[in-house]
Coordinates of C-alpha atoms in Angstrom, one line a residue:
M1 CA 0.0 0.0 0.0
N2 CA 1.5 3.3 -1.0
K3 CA 0.7 6.8 0.5
S4 CA -2.2 7.6 -1.8
E5 CA -3.8 4.2 -1.2
L6 CA -3.4 4.7 2.5
V7 CA -5.1 8.1 2.3
D8 CA -8.0 6.6 0.3
A9 CA -8.4 3.8 2.9
I10 CA -8.3 6.1 5.9
A11 CA -10.8 8.5 4.2
A12 CA -13.1 5.6 3.5
E13 CA -12.9 4.2 7.0
S14 CA -13.1 7.5 8.8
K15 CA -15.6 9.3 6.5
L16 CA -13.2 12.3 6.4
S17 CA -12.5 14.1 3.2
K18 CA -9.4 13.0 1.2
K19 CA -7.9 16.5 1.7
D20 CA -8.3 16.3 5.5
T21 CA -7.0 12.7 5.5
E22 CA -4.0 13.7 3.4
T23 CA -3.2 16.6 5.7
F24 CA -3.4 14.2 8.7
V25 CA -1.1 11.6 7.1
K26 CA 1.5 14.3 6.2
T27 CA 1.3 15.8 9.7
F28 CA 1.6 12.4 11.3
T29 CA 4.7 11.5 9.3
D30 CA 6.2 14.9 9.9
V31 CA 5.7 14.7 13.7
V32 CA 7.0 11.2 13.9
S33 CA 10.1 12.2 11.8
K34 CA 10.8 15.2 14.0
A35 CA 10.5 13.2 17.2
L36 CA 12.9 10.5 15.8
K37 CA 15.3 13.2 14.7
K38 CA 15.4 14.5 18.3
G39 CA 16.1 11.0 19.5
D40 CA 12.6 10.4 21.0
D41 CA 10.6 7.2 20.6
V42 CA 7.0 7.3 19.4
A43 CA 4.9 4.6 21.1
L44 CA 1.4 3.7 20.0
V45 CA 0.1 1.2 22.5
G46 CA -1.1 -1.9 20.8
F47 CA 0.3 -0.9 17.4
G48 CA 4.0 -0.5 17.9
T49 CA 6.9 1.9 18.6
F50 CA 9.0 4.0 16.2
E51 CA 12.5 4.3 17.5
V52 CA 16.0 5.2 16.4
S53 CA 18.7 2.5 16.4
K54 CA 22.4 3.2 16.4
R55 CA 24.7 1.2 14.1
A56 CA 28.4 1.1 15.0
A57 CA 31.1 1.9 12.5
R58 CA 32.2 -1.3 10.7
T59 CA 34.4 -2.6 7.9
G60 CA 32.7 -3.8 4.8
R61 CA 33.7 -5.1 1.4
N62 CA 33.0 -3.7 -2.1
P63 CA 31.4 -6.6 -3.8
K64 CA 32.6 -5.5 -7.2
T65 CA 36.3 -5.1 -6.4
G66 CA 36.6 -7.0 -3.2
E67 CA 38.3 -3.9 -1.7
T68 CA 37.8 -3.3 2.1
I69 CA 35.9 -0.2 2.9
K70 CA 35.0 1.6 6.1
I71 CA 31.3 2.1 6.8
A72 CA 30.6 5.0 9.1
A73 CA 28.4 4.8 12.2
A74 CA 24.8 5.8 11.6
K75 CA 21.4 6.2 13.2
T76 CA 18.5 4.4 11.5
P77 CA 14.8 4.6 12.2
K78 CA 13.1 1.3 13.0
F79 CA 9.6 0.1 13.9
K80 CA 8.9 -2.5 16.6
P81 CA 5.4 -3.9 16.3
G82 CA 3.3 -4.2 19.4
K83 CA 1.7 -7.4 20.7
A84 CA -1.8 -6.6 19.4
L85 CA -0.5 -5.9 15.9
K86 CA 1.6 -9.1 15.9
D87 CA -1.4 -11.1 17.1
L88 CA -3.6 -9.6 14.4
V89 CA -1.1 -10.3 11.6
N90 CA -0.6 -13.9 12.8
G91 CA -4.3 -14.5 13.0
A92 CA -4.7 -14.8 16.8
K93 CA -8.4 -14.5 17.8
K94 CA -9.6 -12.4 20.8

């Protein structure tokens, strides 16, 4: 599902206009992105948590030449699903 399909699905479920829904989705992604940039986690109970993970610097290899290269340390966003979402995806019944 891409962004426009997500907007259509939320608009249909919520009975909001597509314009309002598109504004909501953009605002949501902006707020989550800003929080992650500051180093904060965003936890949605039952759904999951958006968080920043740190990767240490490491040595890699260029697959084309076989040359050893240094890969810099980096922060990467990640999503950890909550129990309710895992149960729903795996077909658990309530």
